[in-house]
PDB file of C-alpha atoms in Angstrom:
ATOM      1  CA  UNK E   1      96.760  19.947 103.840  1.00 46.00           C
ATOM      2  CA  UNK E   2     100.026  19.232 102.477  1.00 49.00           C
ATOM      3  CA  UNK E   3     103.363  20.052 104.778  1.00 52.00           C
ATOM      4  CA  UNK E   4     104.460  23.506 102.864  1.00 60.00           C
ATOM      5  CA  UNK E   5     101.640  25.189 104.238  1.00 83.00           C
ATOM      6  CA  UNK E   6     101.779  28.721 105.602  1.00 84.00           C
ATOM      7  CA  UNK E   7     101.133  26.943 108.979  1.00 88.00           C
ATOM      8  CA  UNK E   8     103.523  24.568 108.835  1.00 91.00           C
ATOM      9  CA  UNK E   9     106.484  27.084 107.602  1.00 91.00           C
ATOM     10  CA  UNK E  10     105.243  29.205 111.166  1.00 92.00           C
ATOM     11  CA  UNK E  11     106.000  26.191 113.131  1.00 93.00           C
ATOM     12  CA  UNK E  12     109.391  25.164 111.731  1.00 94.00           C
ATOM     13  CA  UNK E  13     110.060  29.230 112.194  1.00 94.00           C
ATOM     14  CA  UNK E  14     108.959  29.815 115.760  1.00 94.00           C
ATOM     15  CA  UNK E  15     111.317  26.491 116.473  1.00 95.00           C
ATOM     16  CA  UNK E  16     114.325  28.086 114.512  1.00 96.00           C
ATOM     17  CA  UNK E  17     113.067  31.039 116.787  1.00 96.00           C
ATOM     18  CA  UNK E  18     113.241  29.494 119.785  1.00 96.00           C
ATOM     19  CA  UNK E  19     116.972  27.650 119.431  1.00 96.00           C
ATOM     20  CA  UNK E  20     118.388  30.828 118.262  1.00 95.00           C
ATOM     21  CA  UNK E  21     116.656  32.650 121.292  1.00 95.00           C
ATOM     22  CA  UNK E  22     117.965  29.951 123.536  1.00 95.00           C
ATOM     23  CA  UNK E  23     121.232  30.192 122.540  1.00 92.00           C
ATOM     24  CA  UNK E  24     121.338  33.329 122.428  1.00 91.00           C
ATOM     25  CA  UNK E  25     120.179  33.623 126.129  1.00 92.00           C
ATOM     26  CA  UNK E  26     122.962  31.044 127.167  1.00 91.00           C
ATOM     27  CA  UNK E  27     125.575  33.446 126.136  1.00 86.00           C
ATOM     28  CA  UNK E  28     124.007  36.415 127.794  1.00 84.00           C
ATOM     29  CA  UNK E  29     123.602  34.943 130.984  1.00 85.00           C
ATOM     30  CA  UNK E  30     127.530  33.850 130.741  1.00 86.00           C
ATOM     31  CA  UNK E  31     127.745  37.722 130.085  1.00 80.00           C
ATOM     32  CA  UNK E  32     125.540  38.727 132.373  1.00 78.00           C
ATOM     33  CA  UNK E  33     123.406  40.662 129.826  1.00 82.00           C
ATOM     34  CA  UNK E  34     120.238  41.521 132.210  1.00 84.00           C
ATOM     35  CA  UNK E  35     118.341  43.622 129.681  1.00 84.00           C
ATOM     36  CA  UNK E  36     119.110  40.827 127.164  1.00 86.00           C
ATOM     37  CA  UNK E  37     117.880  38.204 129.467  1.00 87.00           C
ATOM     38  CA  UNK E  38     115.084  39.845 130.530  1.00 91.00           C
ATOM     39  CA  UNK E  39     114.162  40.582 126.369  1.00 92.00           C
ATOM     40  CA  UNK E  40     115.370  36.910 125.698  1.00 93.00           C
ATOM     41  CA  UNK E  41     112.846  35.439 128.653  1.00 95.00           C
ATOM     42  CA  UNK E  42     110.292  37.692 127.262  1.00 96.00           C
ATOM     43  CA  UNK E  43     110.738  36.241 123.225  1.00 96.00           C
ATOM     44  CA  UNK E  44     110.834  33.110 124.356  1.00 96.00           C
ATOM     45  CA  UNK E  45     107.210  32.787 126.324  1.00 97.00           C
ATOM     46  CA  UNK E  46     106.259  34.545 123.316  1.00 96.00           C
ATOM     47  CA  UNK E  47     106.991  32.342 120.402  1.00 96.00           C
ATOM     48  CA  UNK E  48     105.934  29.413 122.551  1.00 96.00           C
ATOM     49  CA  UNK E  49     102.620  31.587 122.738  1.00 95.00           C
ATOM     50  CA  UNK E  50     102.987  32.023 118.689  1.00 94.00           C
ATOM     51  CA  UNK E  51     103.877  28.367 118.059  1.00 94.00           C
ATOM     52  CA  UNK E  52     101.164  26.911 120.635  1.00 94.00           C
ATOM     53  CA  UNK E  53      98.564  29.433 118.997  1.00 92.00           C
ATOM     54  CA  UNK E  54      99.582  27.682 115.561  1.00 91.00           C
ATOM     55  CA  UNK E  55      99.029  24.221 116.168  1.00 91.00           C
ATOM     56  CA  UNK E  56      96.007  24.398 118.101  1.00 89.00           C
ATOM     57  CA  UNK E  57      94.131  26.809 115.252  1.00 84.00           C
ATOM     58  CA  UNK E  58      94.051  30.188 118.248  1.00 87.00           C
ATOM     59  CA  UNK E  59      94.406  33.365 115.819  1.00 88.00           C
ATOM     60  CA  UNK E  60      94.350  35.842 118.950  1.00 90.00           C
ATOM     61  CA  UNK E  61      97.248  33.757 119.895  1.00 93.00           C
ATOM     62  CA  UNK E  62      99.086  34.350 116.937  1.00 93.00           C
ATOM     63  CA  UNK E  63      97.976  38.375 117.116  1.00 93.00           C
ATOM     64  CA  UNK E  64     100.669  38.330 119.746  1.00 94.00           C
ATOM     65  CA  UNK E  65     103.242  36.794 118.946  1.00 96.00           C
ATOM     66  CA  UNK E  66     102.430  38.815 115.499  1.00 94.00           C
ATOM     67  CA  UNK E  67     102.738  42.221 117.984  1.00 95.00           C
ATOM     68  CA  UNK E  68     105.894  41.123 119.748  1.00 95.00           C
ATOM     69  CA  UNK E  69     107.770  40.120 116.716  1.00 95.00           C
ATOM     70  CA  UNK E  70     107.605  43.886 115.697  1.00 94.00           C
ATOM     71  CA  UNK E  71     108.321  45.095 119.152  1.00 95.00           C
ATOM     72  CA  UNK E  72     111.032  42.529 119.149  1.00 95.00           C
ATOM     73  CA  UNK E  73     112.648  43.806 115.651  1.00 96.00           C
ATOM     74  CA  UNK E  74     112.743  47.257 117.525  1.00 95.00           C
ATOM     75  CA  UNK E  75     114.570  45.581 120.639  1.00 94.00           C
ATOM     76  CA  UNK E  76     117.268  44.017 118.147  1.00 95.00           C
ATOM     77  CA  UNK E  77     117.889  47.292 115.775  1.00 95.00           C
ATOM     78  CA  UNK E  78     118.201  49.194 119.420  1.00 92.00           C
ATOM     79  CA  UNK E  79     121.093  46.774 120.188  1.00 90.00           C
ATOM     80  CA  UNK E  80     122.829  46.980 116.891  1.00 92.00           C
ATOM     81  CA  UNK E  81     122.479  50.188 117.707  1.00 91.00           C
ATOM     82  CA  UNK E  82     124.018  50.046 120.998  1.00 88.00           C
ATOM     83  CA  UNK E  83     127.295  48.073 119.883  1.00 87.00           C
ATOM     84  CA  UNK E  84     127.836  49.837 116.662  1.00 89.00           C
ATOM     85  CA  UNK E  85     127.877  52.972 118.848  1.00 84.00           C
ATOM     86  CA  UNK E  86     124.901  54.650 116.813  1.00 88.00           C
ATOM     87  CA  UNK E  87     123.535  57.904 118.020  1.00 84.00           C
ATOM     88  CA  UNK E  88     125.591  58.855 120.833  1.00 80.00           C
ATOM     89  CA  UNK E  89     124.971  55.193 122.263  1.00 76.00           C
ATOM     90  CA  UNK E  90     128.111  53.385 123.664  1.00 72.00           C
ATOM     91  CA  UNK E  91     129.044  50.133 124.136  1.00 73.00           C
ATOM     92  CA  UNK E  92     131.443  50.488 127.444  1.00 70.00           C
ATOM     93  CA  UNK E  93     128.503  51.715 129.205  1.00 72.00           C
ATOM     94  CA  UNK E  94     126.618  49.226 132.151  1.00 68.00           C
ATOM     95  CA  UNK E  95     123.606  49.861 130.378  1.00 67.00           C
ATOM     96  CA  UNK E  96     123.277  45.970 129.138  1.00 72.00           C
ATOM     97  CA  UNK E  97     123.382  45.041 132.914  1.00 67.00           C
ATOM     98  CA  UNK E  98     120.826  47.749 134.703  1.00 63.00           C
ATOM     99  CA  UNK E  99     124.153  49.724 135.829  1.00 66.00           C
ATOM    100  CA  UNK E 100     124.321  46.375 138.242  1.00 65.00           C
ATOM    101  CA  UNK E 101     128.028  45.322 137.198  1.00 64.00           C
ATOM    102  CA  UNK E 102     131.195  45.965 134.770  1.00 61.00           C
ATOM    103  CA  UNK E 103     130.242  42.367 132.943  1.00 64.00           C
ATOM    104  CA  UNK E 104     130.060  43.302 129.486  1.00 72.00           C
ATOM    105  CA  UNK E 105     128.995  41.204 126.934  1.00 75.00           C
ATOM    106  CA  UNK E 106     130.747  37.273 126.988  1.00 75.00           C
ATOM    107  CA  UNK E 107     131.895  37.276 123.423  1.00 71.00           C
ATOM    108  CA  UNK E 108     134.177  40.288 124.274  1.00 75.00           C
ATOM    109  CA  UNK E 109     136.555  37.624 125.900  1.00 75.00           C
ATOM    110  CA  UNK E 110     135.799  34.626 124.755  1.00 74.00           C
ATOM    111  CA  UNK E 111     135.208  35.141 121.016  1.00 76.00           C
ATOM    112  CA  UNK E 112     136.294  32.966 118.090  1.00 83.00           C
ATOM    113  CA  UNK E 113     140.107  33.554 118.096  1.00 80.00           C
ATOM    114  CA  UNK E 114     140.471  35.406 121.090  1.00 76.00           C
ATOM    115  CA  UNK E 115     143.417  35.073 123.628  1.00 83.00           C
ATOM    116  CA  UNK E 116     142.621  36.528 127.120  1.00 77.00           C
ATOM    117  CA  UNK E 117     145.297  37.452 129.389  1.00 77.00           C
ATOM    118  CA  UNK E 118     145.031  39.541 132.543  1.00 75.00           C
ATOM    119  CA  UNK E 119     147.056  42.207 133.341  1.00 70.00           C
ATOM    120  CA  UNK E 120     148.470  43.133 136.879  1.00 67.00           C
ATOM    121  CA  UNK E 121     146.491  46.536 138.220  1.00 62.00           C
ATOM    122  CA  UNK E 122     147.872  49.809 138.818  1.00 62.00           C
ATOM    123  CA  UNK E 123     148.443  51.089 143.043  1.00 55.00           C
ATOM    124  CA  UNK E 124     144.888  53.232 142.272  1.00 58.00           C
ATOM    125  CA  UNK E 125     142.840  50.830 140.186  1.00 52.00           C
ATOM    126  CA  UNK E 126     140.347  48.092 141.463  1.00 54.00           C
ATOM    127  CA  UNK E 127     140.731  44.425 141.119  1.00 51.00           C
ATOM    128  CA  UNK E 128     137.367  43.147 139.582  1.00 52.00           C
ATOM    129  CA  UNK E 129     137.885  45.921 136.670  1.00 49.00           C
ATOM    130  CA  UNK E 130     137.496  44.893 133.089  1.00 48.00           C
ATOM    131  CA  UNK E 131     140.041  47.396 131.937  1.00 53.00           C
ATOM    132  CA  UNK E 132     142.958  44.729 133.472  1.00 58.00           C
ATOM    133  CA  UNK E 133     141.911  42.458 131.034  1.00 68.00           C
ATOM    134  CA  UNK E 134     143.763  42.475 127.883  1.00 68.00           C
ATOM    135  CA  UNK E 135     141.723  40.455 124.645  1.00 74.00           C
ATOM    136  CA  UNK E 136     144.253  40.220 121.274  1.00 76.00           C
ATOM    137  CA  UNK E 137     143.757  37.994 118.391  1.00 79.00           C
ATOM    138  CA  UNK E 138     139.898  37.981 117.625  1.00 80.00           C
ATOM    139  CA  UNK E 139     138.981  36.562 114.862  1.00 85.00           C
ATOM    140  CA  UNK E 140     135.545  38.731 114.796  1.00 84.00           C
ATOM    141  CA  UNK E 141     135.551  41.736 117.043  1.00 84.00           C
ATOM    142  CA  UNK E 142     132.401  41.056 119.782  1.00 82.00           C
ATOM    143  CA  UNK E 143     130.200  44.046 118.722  1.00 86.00           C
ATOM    144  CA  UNK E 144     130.106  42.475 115.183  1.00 90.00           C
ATOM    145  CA  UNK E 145     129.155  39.345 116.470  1.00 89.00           C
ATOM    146  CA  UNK E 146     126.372  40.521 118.746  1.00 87.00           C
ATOM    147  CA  UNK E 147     125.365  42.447 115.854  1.00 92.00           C
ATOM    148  CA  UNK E 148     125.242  39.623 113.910  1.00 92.00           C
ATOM    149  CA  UNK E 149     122.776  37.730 116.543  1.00 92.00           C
ATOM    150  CA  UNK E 150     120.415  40.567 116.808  1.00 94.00           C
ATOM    151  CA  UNK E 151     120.631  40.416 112.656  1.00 96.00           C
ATOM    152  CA  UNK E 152     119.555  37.293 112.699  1.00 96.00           C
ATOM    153  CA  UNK E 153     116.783  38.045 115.515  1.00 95.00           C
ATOM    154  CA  UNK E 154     115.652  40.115 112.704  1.00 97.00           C
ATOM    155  CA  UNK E 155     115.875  38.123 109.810  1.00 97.00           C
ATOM    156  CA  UNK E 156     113.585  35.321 111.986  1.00 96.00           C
ATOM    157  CA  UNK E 157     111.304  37.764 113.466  1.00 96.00           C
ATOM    158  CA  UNK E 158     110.523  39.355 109.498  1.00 96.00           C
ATOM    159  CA  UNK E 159     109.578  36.470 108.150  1.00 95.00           C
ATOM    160  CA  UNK E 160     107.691  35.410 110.949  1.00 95.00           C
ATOM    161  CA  UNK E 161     105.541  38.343 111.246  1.00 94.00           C
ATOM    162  CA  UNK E 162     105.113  37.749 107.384  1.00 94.00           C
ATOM    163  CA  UNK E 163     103.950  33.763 108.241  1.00 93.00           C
ATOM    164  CA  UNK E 164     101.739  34.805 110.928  1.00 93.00           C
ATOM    165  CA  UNK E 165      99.523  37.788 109.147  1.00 92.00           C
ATOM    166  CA  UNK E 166      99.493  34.626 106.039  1.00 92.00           C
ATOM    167  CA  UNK E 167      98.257  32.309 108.773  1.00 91.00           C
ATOM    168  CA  UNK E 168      95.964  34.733 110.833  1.00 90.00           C
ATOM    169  CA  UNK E 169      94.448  35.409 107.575  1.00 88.00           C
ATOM    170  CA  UNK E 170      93.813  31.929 106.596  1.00 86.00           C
ATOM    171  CA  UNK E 171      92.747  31.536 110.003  1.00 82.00           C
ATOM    172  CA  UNK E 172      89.793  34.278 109.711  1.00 79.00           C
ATOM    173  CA  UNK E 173      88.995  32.994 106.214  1.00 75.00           C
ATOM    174  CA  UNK E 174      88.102  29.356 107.151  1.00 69.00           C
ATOM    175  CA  UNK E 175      86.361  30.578 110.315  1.00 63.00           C
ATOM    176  CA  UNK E 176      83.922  32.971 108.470  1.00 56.00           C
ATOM    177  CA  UNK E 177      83.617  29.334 106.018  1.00 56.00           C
ATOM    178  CA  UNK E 178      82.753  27.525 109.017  1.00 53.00           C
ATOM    179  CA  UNK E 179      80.455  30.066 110.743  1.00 55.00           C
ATOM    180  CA  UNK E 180      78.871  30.547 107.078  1.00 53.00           C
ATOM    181  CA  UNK E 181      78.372  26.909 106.971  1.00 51.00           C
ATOM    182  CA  UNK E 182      77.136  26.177 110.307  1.00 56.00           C
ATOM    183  CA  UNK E 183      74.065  28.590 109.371  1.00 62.00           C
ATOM    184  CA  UNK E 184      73.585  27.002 105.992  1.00 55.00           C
ATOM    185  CA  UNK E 185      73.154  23.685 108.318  1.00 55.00           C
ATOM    186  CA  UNK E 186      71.215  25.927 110.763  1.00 62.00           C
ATOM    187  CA  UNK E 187      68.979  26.817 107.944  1.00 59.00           C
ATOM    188  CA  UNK E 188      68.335  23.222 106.009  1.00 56.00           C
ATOM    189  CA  UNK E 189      67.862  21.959 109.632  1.00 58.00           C
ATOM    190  CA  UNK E 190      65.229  24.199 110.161  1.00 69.00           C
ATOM    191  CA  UNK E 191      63.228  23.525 106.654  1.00 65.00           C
ATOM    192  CA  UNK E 192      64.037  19.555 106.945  1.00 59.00           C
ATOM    193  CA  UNK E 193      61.831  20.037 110.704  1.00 64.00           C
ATOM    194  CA  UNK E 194      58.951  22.183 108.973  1.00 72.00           C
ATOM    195  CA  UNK E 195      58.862  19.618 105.971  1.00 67.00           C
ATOM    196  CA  UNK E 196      58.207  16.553 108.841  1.00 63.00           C
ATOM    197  CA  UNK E 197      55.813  18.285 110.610  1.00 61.00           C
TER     198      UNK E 197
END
């Protein structure tokens, strides 16, 4: 088996998976992003499932990782969604954090380029509110840049599904060999006993 095989592809993809998902997870939980995390947590057991079913030959395993990656393409075209403000979807709204807190997400104030300063509150206004914080200077707004890590979600979950169905195929094609062979050897077992006897 030489190393460009389907199988081998799937494993260097569910480990580009799962340093993109980490990453990605680290910056949500500086956000705190609960619906992200939760996702994020969720992807991650996932392709460890996928890239666990891979090595060890497990096809059902890779049926689910197969299943999530499409669930998970949904997830990310929801949240492009979300911060591109797509279908009545906004991206001031707690719905990122479960209507828990204001945090929005962490590249709003801290993205490449960005100069934070805070601004004194008004007599009526509340002191943990994100509208006293004043962002100028971004280099790359932060909807474009979580747009750009769900984008990329996508691109890696795509071509994973793609690598999986090739592997799970493979998969079902040397078992039905084997099985197919065992009862060849079943069978010239069975004529080599009746030829001794």
């Amino acid at each position: 088996m030489g190393c460009c095989t389907g199988r081998c592809s799937l494993i260097c993809l569910c480990a580009l998976q799962l340093i993109s998902a980490l990453e990605r997870q680290i910056f949500d939980f500086l956000g705190f992003q609960w619906a992200p995390i939760l996702g994020n947590f969720l992807h991650i057991i996932v392709v460890i499932l996928g890239l666990f079913g891979t090595i060890q030959y497990r096809p059902r395993y890779i049926m689910v990782y197969t299943v999530w990656t499409a669930l998970w393409v949904t997830w990310n075209v929801f949240i492009i969604c979300f911060y591109l403000e797509v279908g009545g979807l906004s991206k001031d709204t707690d719905l990122m954090t479960f209507n828990i807190s204001v945090h929005r997400s962490w590249w709003r104030e801290h993205g490449p380029g960005c100069v934070r300063r805070v601004l004194p509150p008004s007599a009526h206004g509340m002191m943990d509110d994100y509208t006293y914080v004043s962002v100028t200077g971004c280099i790359v707004d932060f909807q474009y840049l979580e747009v750009i890590h769900s984008a990329v979600q996508i691109l890696l979950s795509l071509v994973g599904f793609v690598y999986a169905c090739y592997v799970i195929s493979i998969s079902m094609e040397e078992e039905d060999t084997y099985s197919f062979d065992l009862q060849v050897c079943k069978h010239l077992f069975i004529q080599m006993l009746q030829i001794t006897k």
